[in-house]
mmCIF file of C-alpha atoms in Angstrom:
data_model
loop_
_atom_site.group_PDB
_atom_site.id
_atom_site.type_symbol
_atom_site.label_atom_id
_atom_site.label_comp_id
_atom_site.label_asym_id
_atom_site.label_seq_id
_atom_site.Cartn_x
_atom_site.Cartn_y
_atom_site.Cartn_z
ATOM 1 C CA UNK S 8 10.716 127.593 -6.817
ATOM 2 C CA UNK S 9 12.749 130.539 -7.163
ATOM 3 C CA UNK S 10 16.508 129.802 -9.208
ATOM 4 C CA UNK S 11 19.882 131.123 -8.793
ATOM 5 C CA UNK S 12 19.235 133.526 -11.426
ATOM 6 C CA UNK S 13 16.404 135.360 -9.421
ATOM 7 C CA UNK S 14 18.764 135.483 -6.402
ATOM 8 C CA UNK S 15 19.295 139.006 -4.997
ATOM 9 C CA UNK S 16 22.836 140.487 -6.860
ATOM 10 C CA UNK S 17 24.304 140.609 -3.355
ATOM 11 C CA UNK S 18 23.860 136.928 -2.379
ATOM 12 C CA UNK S 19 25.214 136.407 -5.765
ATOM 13 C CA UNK S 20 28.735 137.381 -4.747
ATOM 14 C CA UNK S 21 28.722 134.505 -2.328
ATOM 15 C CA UNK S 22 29.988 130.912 -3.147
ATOM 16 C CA UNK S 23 27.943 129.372 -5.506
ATOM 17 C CA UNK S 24 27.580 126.403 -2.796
ATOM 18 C CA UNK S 25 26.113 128.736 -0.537
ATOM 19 C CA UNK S 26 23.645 129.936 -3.031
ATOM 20 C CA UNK S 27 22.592 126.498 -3.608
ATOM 21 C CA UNK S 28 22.650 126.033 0.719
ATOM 22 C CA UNK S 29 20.333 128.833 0.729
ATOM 23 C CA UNK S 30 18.092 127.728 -2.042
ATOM 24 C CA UNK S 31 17.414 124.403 -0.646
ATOM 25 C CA UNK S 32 16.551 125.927 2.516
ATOM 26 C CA UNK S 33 14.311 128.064 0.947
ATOM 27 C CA UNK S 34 13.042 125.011 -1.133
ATOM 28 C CA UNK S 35 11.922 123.105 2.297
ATOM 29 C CA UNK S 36 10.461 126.415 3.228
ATOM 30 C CA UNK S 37 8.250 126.900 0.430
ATOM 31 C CA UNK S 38 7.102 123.757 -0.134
ATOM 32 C CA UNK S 39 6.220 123.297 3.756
ATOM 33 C CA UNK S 40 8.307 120.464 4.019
ATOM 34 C CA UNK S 41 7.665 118.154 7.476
ATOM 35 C CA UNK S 42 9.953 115.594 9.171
ATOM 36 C CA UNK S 43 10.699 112.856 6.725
ATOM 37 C CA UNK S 44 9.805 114.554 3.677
ATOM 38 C CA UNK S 45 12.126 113.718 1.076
ATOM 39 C CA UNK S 46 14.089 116.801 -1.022
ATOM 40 C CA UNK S 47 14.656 115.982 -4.735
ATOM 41 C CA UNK S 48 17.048 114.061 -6.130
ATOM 42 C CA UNK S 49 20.396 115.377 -6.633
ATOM 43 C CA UNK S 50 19.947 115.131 -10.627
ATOM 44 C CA UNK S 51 16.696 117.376 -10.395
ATOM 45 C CA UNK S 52 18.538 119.737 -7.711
ATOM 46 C CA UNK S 53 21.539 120.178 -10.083
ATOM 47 C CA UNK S 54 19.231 120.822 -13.341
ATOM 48 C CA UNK S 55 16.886 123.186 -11.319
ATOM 49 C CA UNK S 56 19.633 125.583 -10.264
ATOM 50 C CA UNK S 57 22.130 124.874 -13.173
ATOM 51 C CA UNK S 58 25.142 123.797 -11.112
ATOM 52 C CA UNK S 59 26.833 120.693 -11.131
ATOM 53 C CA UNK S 60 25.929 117.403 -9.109
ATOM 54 C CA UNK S 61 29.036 117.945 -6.851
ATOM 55 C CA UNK S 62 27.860 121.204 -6.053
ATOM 56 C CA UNK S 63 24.405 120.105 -4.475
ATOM 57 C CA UNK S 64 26.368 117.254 -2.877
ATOM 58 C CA UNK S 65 28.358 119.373 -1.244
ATOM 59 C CA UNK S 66 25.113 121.946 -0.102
ATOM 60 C CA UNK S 67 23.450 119.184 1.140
ATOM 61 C CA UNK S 68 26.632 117.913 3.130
ATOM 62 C CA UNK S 69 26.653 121.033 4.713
ATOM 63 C CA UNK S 70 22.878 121.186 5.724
ATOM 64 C CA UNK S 71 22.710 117.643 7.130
ATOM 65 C CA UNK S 72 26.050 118.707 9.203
ATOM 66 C CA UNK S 73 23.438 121.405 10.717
ATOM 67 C CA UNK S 74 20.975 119.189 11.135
ATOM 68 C CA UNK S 75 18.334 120.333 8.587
ATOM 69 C CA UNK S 76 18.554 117.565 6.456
ATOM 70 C CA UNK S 77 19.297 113.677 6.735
ATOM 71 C CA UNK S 78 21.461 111.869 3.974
ATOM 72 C CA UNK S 79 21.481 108.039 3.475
ATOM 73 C CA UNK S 80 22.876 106.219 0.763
ATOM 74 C CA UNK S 81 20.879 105.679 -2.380
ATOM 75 C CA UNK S 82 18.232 107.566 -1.153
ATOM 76 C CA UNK S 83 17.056 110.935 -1.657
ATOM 77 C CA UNK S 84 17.749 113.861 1.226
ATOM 78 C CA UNK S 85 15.462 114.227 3.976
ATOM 79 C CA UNK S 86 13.955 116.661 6.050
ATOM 80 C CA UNK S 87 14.969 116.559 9.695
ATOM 81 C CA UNK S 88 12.701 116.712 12.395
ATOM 82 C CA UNK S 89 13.015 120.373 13.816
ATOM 83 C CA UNK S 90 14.819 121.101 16.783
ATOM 84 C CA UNK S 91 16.021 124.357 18.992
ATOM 85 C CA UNK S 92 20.079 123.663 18.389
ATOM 86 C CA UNK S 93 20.866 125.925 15.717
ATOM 87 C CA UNK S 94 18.896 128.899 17.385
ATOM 88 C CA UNK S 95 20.734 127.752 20.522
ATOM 89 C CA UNK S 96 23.964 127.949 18.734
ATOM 90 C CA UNK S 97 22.800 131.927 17.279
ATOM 91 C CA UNK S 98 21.313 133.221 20.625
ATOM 92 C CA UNK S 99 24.401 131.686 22.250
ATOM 93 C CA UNK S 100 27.023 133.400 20.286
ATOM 94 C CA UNK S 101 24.914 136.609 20.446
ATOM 95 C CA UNK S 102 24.708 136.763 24.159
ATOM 96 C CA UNK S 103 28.369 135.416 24.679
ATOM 97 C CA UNK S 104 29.139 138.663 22.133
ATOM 98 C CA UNK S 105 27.161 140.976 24.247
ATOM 99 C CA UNK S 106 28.781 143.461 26.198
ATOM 100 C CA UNK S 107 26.082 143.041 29.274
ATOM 101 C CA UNK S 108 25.105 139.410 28.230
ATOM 102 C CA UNK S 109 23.016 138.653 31.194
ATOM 103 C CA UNK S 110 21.052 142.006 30.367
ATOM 104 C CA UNK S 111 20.711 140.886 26.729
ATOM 105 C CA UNK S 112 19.077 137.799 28.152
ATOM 106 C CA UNK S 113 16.768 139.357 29.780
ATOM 107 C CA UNK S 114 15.827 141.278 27.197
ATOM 108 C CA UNK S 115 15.110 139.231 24.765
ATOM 109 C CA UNK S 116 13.053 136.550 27.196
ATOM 110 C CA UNK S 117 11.109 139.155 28.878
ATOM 111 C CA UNK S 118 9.102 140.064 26.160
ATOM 112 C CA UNK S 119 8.769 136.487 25.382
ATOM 113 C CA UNK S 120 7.661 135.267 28.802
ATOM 114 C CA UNK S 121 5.263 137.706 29.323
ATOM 115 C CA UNK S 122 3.468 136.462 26.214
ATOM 116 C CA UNK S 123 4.386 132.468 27.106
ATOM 117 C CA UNK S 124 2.122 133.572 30.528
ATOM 118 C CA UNK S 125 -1.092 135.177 28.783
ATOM 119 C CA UNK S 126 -1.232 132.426 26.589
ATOM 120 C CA UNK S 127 -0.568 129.363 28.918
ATOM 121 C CA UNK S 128 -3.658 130.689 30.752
ATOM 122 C CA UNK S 129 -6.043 130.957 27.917
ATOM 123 C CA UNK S 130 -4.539 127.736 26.437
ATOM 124 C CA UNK S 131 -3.836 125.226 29.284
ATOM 125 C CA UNK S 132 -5.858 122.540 30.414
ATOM 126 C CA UNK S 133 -7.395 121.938 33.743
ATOM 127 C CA UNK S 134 -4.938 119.161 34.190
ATOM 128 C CA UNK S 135 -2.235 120.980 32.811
ATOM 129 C CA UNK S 136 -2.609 123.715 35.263
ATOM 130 C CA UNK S 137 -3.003 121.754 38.290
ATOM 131 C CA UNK S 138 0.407 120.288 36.965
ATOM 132 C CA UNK S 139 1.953 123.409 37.265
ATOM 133 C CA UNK S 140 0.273 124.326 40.330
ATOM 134 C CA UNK S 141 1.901 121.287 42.007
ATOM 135 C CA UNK S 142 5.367 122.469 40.235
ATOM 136 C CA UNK S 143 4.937 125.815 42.123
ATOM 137 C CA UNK S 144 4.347 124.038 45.656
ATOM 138 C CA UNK S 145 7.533 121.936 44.714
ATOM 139 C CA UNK S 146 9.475 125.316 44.580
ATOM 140 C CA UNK S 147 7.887 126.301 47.744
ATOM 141 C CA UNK S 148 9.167 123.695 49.865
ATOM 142 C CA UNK S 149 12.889 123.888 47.985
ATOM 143 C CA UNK S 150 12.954 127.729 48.403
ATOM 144 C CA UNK S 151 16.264 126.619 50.999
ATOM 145 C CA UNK S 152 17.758 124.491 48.331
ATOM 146 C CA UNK S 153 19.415 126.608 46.234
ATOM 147 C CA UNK S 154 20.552 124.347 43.245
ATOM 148 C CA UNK S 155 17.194 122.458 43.643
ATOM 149 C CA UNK S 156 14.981 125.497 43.365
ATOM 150 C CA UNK S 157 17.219 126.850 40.317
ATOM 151 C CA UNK S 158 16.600 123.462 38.494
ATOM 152 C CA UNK S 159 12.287 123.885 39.399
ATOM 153 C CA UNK S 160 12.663 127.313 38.446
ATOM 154 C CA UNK S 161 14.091 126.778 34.898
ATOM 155 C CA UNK S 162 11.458 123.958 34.796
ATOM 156 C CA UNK S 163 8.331 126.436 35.731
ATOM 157 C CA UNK S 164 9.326 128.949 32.446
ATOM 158 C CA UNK S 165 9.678 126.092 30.515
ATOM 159 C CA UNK S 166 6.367 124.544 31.646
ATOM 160 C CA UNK S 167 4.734 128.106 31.197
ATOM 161 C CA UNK S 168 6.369 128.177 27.745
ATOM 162 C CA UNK S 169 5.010 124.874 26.597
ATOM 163 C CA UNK S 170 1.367 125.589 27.810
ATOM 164 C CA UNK S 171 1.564 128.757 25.183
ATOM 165 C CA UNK S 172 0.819 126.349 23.040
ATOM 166 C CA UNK S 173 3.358 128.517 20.372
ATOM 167 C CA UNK S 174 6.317 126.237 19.425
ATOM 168 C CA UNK S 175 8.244 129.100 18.386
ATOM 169 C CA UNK S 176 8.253 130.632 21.781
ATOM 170 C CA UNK S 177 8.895 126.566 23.626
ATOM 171 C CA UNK S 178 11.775 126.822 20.832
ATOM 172 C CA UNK S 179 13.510 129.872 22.064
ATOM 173 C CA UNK S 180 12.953 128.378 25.910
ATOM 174 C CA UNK S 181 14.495 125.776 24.966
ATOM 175 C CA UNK S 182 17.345 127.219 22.993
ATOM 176 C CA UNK S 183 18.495 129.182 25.827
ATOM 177 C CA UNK S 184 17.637 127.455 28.658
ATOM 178 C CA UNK S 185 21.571 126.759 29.309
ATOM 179 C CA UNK S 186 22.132 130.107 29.828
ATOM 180 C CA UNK S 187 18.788 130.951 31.973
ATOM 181 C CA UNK S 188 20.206 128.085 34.146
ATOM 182 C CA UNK S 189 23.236 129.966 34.457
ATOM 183 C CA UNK S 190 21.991 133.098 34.741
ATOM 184 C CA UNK S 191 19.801 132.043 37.756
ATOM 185 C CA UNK S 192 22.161 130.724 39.229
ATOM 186 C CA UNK S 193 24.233 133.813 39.385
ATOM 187 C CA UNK S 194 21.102 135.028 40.722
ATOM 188 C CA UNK S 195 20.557 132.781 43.878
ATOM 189 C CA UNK S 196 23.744 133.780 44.778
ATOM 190 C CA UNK S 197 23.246 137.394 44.765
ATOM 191 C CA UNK S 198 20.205 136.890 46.477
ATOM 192 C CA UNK S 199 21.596 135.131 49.132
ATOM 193 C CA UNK S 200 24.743 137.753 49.651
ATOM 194 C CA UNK S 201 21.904 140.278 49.908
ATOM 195 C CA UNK S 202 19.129 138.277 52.531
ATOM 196 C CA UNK S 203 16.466 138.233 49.533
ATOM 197 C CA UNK S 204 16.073 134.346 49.139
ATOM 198 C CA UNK S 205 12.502 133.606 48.805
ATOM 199 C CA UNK S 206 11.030 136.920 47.310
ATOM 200 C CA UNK S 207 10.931 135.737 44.066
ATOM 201 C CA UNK S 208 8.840 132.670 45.064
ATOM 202 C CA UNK S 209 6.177 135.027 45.920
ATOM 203 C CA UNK S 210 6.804 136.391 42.310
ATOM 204 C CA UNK S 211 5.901 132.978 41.034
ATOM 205 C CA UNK S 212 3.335 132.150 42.858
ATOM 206 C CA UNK S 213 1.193 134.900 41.581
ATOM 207 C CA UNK S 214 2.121 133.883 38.038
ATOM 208 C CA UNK S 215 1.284 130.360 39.077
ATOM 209 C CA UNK S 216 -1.935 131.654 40.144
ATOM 210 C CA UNK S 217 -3.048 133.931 37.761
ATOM 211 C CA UNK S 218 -2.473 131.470 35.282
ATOM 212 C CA UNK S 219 -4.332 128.154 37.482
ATOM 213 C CA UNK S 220 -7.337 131.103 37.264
ATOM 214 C CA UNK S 221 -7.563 131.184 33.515
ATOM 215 C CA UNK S 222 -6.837 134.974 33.982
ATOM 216 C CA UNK S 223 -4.295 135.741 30.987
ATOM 217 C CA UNK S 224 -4.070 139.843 31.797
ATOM 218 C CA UNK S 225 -3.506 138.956 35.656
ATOM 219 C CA UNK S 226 -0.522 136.119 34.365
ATOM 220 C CA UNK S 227 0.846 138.617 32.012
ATOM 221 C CA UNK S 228 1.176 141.440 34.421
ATOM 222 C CA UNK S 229 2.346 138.870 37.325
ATOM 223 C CA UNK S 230 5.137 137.617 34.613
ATOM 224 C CA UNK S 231 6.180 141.367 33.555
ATOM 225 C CA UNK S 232 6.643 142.232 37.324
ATOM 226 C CA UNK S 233 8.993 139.444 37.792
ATOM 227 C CA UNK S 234 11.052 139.789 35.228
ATOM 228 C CA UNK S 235 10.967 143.639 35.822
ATOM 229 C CA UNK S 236 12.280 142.713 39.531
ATOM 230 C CA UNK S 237 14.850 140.226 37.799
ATOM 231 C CA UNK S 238 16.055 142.418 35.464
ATOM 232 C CA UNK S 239 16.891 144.746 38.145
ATOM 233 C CA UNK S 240 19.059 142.419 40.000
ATOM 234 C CA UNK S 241 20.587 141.222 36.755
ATOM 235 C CA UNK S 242 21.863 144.963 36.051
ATOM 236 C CA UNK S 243 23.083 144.640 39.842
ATOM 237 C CA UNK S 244 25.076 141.643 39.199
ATOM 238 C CA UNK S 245 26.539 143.168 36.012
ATOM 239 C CA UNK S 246 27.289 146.145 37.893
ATOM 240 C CA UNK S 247 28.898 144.654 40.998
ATOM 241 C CA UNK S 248 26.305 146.328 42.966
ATOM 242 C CA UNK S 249 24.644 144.778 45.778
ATOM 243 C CA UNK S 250 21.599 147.433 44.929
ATOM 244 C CA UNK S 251 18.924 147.030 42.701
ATOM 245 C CA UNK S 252 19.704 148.925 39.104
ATOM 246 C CA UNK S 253 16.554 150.058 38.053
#
Protein backbone atom coordinates (compact mmCIF):
# COMPACT_ATOMS: atom_id res chain seq x y z
CA UNK A 1 0.00 0.00 0.00
CA UNK A 2 1.09 3.20 -1.22
CA UNK A 3 2.27 5.93 1.94
CA UNK A 4 1.93 9.54 2.39
CA UNK A 5 5.29 9.99 1.12
CA UNK A 6 4.41 8.60 -2.45
CA UNK A 7 1.35 10.92 -2.48
CA UNK A 8 1.20 13.24 -5.53
CA UNK A 9 3.01 16.90 -4.30
CA UNK A 10 -0.39 18.48 -4.94
CA UNK A 11 -2.52 16.33 -2.59
CA UNK A 12 0.28 17.00 -0.29
CA UNK A 13 -0.76 20.59 0.29
CA UNK A 14 -4.01 19.32 1.70
CA UNK A 15 -4.65 18.56 5.46
CA UNK A 16 -2.73 15.86 6.54
CA UNK A 17 -6.24 14.25 7.74
CA UNK A 18 -7.35 14.31 4.35
CA UNK A 19 -4.31 12.60 3.09
CA UNK A 20 -4.83 9.94 5.52
CA UNK A 21 -9.02 10.06 4.35
CA UNK A 22 -7.78 9.46 0.99
CA UNK A 23 -5.30 6.78 1.78
CA UNK A 24 -7.67 4.63 3.58
CA UNK A 25 -9.98 4.87 0.81
CA UNK A 26 -7.50 3.89 -1.42
CA UNK A 27 -6.47 1.12 1.14
CA UNK A 28 -10.18 -0.55 0.87
CA UNK A 29 -9.72 -0.09 -2.81
CA UNK A 30 -6.67 -1.96 -3.27
CA UNK A 31 -7.10 -4.56 -1.13
CA UNK A 32 -10.76 -5.27 -2.60
CA UNK A 33 -12.25 -4.87 0.57
CA UNK A 34 -16.18 -6.33 0.85
CA UNK A 35 -18.93 -5.51 3.39
CA UNK A 36 -17.69 -6.41 6.81
CA UNK A 37 -14.16 -6.55 6.12
CA UNK A 38 -12.32 -5.15 8.86
CA UNK A 39 -9.54 -2.06 8.13
CA UNK A 40 -6.44 -2.25 10.40
CA UNK A 41 -6.11 -1.24 13.59
CA UNK A 42 -5.60 2.27 14.37
CA UNK A 43 -1.91 1.48 15.78
CA UNK A 44 -0.95 -0.19 12.33
CA UNK A 45 -2.86 2.77 10.39
CA UNK A 46 -0.87 5.41 12.36
CA UNK A 47 2.67 3.51 11.89
CA UNK A 48 1.90 2.81 8.14
CA UNK A 49 1.41 6.45 7.20
CA UNK A 50 3.56 8.05 10.03
CA UNK A 51 0.90 10.26 11.62
CA UNK A 52 -0.37 10.16 14.92
CA UNK A 53 -3.28 7.88 16.36
CA UNK A 54 -5.57 11.00 16.63
CA UNK A 55 -5.04 11.67 13.18
CA UNK A 56 -6.46 8.25 11.80
CA UNK A 57 -9.18 8.63 14.44
CA UNK A 58 -10.21 11.53 13.14
CA UNK A 59 -9.98 10.09 9.10
CA UNK A 60 -11.89 7.36 10.03
CA UNK A 61 -14.57 9.62 11.88
CA UNK A 62 -14.96 11.31 8.84
CA UNK A 63 -15.38 8.20 6.51
CA UNK A 64 -17.90 6.38 8.74
CA UNK A 65 -19.87 9.94 8.78
CA UNK A 66 -20.02 9.14 4.81
CA UNK A 67 -20.87 5.94 5.21
CA UNK A 68 -17.78 4.05 3.93
CA UNK A 69 -16.78 2.71 7.01
CA UNK A 70 -18.48 1.43 10.36
CA UNK A 71 -16.81 2.20 13.85
CA UNK A 72 -17.67 0.26 17.08
CA UNK A 73 -15.95 0.37 20.19
CA UNK A 74 -12.97 -1.85 20.77
CA UNK A 75 -13.13 -3.11 17.54
CA UNK A 76 -11.35 -2.48 14.47
CA UNK A 77 -13.10 -0.21 11.44
CA UNK A 78 -15.25 -1.81 9.04
CA UNK A 79 -16.15 -1.75 5.62
CA UNK A 80 -19.70 -0.66 4.89
CA UNK A 81 -21.88 -2.35 2.68
CA UNK A 82 -21.97 -0.15 -0.59
CA UNK A 83 -24.70 1.98 -1.35
CA UNK A 84 -25.78 4.80 -4.15
CA UNK A 85 -25.96 7.92 -1.39
CA UNK A 86 -22.79 9.54 -1.84
CA UNK A 87 -23.06 9.44 -5.77
CA UNK A 88 -26.61 10.68 -5.09
CA UNK A 89 -25.27 13.44 -3.02
CA UNK A 90 -22.40 14.31 -6.23
CA UNK A 91 -24.88 13.91 -9.19
CA UNK A 92 -27.30 15.93 -7.05
CA UNK A 93 -25.21 18.91 -6.42
CA UNK A 94 -23.98 18.70 -10.05
CA UNK A 95 -27.36 18.87 -11.62
CA UNK A 96 -28.76 21.39 -8.94
CA UNK A 97 -25.36 23.50 -10.23
CA UNK A 98 -26.28 23.09 -13.79
CA UNK A 99 -27.44 25.87 -15.68
CA UNK A 100 -30.11 23.55 -17.78
CA UNK A 101 -30.28 20.82 -14.99
CA UNK A 102 -33.04 18.85 -16.48
CA UNK A 103 -30.86 18.77 -19.81
CA UNK A 104 -27.83 17.66 -17.77
CA UNK A 105 -30.02 14.81 -16.63
CA UNK A 106 -30.71 13.71 -19.59
CA UNK A 107 -27.52 13.67 -20.64
CA UNK A 108 -25.88 11.85 -18.49
CA UNK A 109 -28.82 8.91 -18.24
CA UNK A 110 -29.24 8.65 -21.87
CA UNK A 111 -26.15 7.18 -22.59
CA UNK A 112 -26.62 5.05 -19.63
CA UNK A 113 -30.09 3.73 -20.44
CA UNK A 114 -29.43 2.91 -23.74
CA UNK A 115 -26.75 0.52 -22.50
CA UNK A 116 -29.08 -0.62 -19.21
CA UNK A 117 -31.60 -1.78 -22.42
CA UNK A 118 -29.02 -3.88 -24.64
CA UNK A 119 -27.91 -5.53 -21.73
CA UNK A 120 -31.22 -6.32 -19.82
CA UNK A 121 -32.09 -8.19 -23.04
CA UNK A 122 -29.06 -10.32 -23.40
CA UNK A 123 -28.99 -10.73 -19.57
CA UNK A 124 -32.59 -11.18 -18.26
CA UNK A 125 -34.32 -14.18 -17.52
CA UNK A 126 -37.44 -15.57 -19.00
CA UNK A 127 -39.12 -14.81 -15.75
CA UNK A 128 -37.54 -11.66 -15.38
CA UNK A 129 -38.83 -10.45 -18.62
CA UNK A 130 -42.27 -11.55 -18.34
CA UNK A 131 -41.97 -9.43 -15.04
CA UNK A 132 -41.36 -6.52 -16.87
CA UNK A 133 -43.68 -7.29 -19.52
CA UNK A 134 -46.50 -7.28 -16.92
CA UNK A 135 -44.87 -3.83 -15.52
CA UNK A 136 -45.41 -2.39 -19.07
CA UNK A 137 -49.24 -3.54 -19.22
CA UNK A 138 -49.49 -1.90 -15.65
CA UNK A 139 -48.43 1.45 -17.34
CA UNK A 140 -50.84 0.80 -20.04
CA UNK A 141 -53.87 0.75 -18.11
CA UNK A 142 -52.51 3.93 -15.77
CA UNK A 143 -51.58 5.93 -18.94
CA UNK A 144 -54.79 8.42 -17.37
CA UNK A 145 -53.23 8.46 -13.99
CA UNK A 146 -50.75 10.80 -14.10
CA UNK A 147 -48.89 10.44 -10.67
CA UNK A 148 -49.50 6.62 -10.96
CA UNK A 149 -47.92 6.21 -14.35
CA UNK A 150 -44.89 8.60 -13.24
CA UNK A 151 -44.29 6.24 -10.19
CA UNK A 152 -44.46 2.80 -12.96
CA UNK A 153 -42.43 4.76 -15.16
CA UNK A 154 -39.49 5.48 -12.75
CA UNK A 155 -40.05 1.79 -11.76
CA UNK A 156 -39.67 0.39 -15.60
CA UNK A 157 -35.87 2.27 -15.92
CA UNK A 158 -35.11 1.01 -12.78
CA UNK A 159 -36.29 -2.54 -13.58
CA UNK A 160 -34.43 -2.20 -17.05
CA UNK A 161 -31.40 -1.00 -15.06
CA UNK A 162 -31.31 -3.91 -12.69
CA UNK A 163 -31.74 -6.61 -15.47
CA UNK A 164 -28.22 -5.04 -16.94
CA UNK A 165 -26.97 -7.04 -14.62
CA UNK A 166 -24.05 -3.96 -14.14
CA UNK A 167 -24.33 -2.61 -10.54
CA UNK A 168 -22.61 0.41 -11.50
CA UNK A 169 -25.24 1.43 -13.94
CA UNK A 170 -28.44 0.08 -11.06
CA UNK A 171 -26.11 2.50 -8.85
CA UNK A 172 -26.41 5.61 -10.86
CA UNK A 173 -30.44 4.65 -11.34
CA UNK A 174 -30.65 4.62 -8.18
CA UNK A 175 -28.67 7.66 -7.22
CA UNK A 176 -30.77 9.83 -9.24
CA UNK A 177 -33.89 8.43 -9.30
CA UNK A 178 -35.23 11.53 -7.06
CA UNK A 179 -34.62 13.72 -9.64
CA UNK A 180 -35.91 11.41 -12.71
CA UNK A 181 -39.10 11.36 -10.53
CA UNK A 182 -39.11 14.93 -10.65
CA UNK A 183 -38.13 15.44 -13.85
CA UNK A 184 -41.03 13.24 -15.17
CA UNK A 185 -43.15 14.72 -13.50
CA UNK A 186 -42.48 18.07 -15.00
CA UNK A 187 -42.92 16.07 -17.98
CA UNK A 188 -46.56 14.70 -17.60
CA UNK A 189 -47.45 18.01 -17.16
CA UNK A 190 -46.12 19.39 -20.27
CA UNK A 191 -47.51 16.63 -21.97
CA UNK A 192 -50.76 17.14 -20.85
CA UNK A 193 -50.73 21.21 -21.58
CA UNK A 194 -49.74 20.03 -25.07
CA UNK A 195 -52.53 16.82 -25.78
CA UNK A 196 -49.43 14.29 -25.97
CA UNK A 197 -50.36 11.98 -22.93
CA UNK A 198 -49.86 8.50 -23.97
CA UNK A 199 -47.14 8.78 -26.78
CA UNK A 200 -44.52 7.87 -24.72
CA UNK A 201 -46.26 4.61 -23.67
CA UNK A 202 -45.91 3.55 -27.15
CA UNK A 203 -42.15 4.51 -26.62
CA UNK A 204 -42.04 1.94 -23.89
CA UNK A 205 -43.70 -0.56 -25.15
CA UNK A 206 -41.30 -1.13 -27.92
CA UNK A 207 -38.47 -1.09 -25.38
CA UNK A 208 -40.55 -3.50 -23.37
CA UNK A 209 -40.70 -5.55 -26.35
CA UNK A 210 -37.56 -5.55 -27.85
CA UNK A 211 -36.18 -6.46 -24.72
CA UNK A 212 -39.14 -9.56 -23.79
CA UNK A 213 -37.55 -10.70 -27.52
CA UNK A 214 -34.00 -11.12 -26.34
CA UNK A 215 -33.21 -8.57 -29.16
CA UNK A 216 -30.48 -6.20 -27.45
CA UNK A 217 -29.84 -3.90 -30.89
CA UNK A 218 -33.80 -3.58 -31.30
CA UNK A 219 -33.96 -2.51 -27.12
CA UNK A 220 -31.07 -0.25 -27.59
CA UNK A 221 -32.37 1.61 -30.54
CA UNK A 222 -36.11 1.55 -28.97
CA UNK A 223 -34.37 3.14 -25.64
CA UNK A 224 -32.21 5.83 -27.72
CA UNK A 225 -35.47 6.93 -29.54
CA UNK A 226 -37.17 7.61 -26.35
CA UNK A 227 -34.92 9.37 -24.69
CA UNK A 228 -34.12 11.26 -28.00
CA UNK A 229 -38.06 12.20 -27.96
CA UNK A 230 -37.63 13.05 -24.11
CA UNK A 231 -34.84 15.02 -24.42
CA UNK A 232 -36.63 17.10 -26.82
CA UNK A 233 -39.43 17.94 -24.59
CA UNK A 234 -37.02 18.43 -21.72
CA UNK A 235 -35.23 21.35 -23.81
CA UNK A 236 -39.01 22.51 -24.33
CA UNK A 237 -39.70 22.69 -20.74
CA UNK A 238 -36.39 24.49 -20.08
CA UNK A 239 -37.20 26.76 -22.76
CA UNK A 240 -40.80 27.62 -21.91
CA UNK A 241 -41.73 26.36 -25.22
CA UNK A 242 -44.68 24.35 -25.81
CA UNK A 243 -42.59 22.99 -29.10
CA UNK A 244 -40.33 20.32 -29.29
CA UNK A 245 -36.43 21.68 -29.11
CA UNK A 246 -34.67 19.45 -31.17
Amino acid sequence: MPTLATVPTDLMREPLTTQVYRAIIDYIDEERLAPGDPLPSTAALSERFSVSRPVVREALSALAALGLIELSNGRNAVVRQLDSHLVALFLSRAIRTSADPLTTLMELRAPLEIEAAQLAAMRSTAAQREALSALERAMNDAVSDAKLYVELDLELHRQIAELSGNPALLGVTDAVRGHVFDAMTRLRAHREAIDKVGSEHSEHTRIVEAIAAGDGEAASAAMRSHMEMTAALVRAVEAGTTQPVI
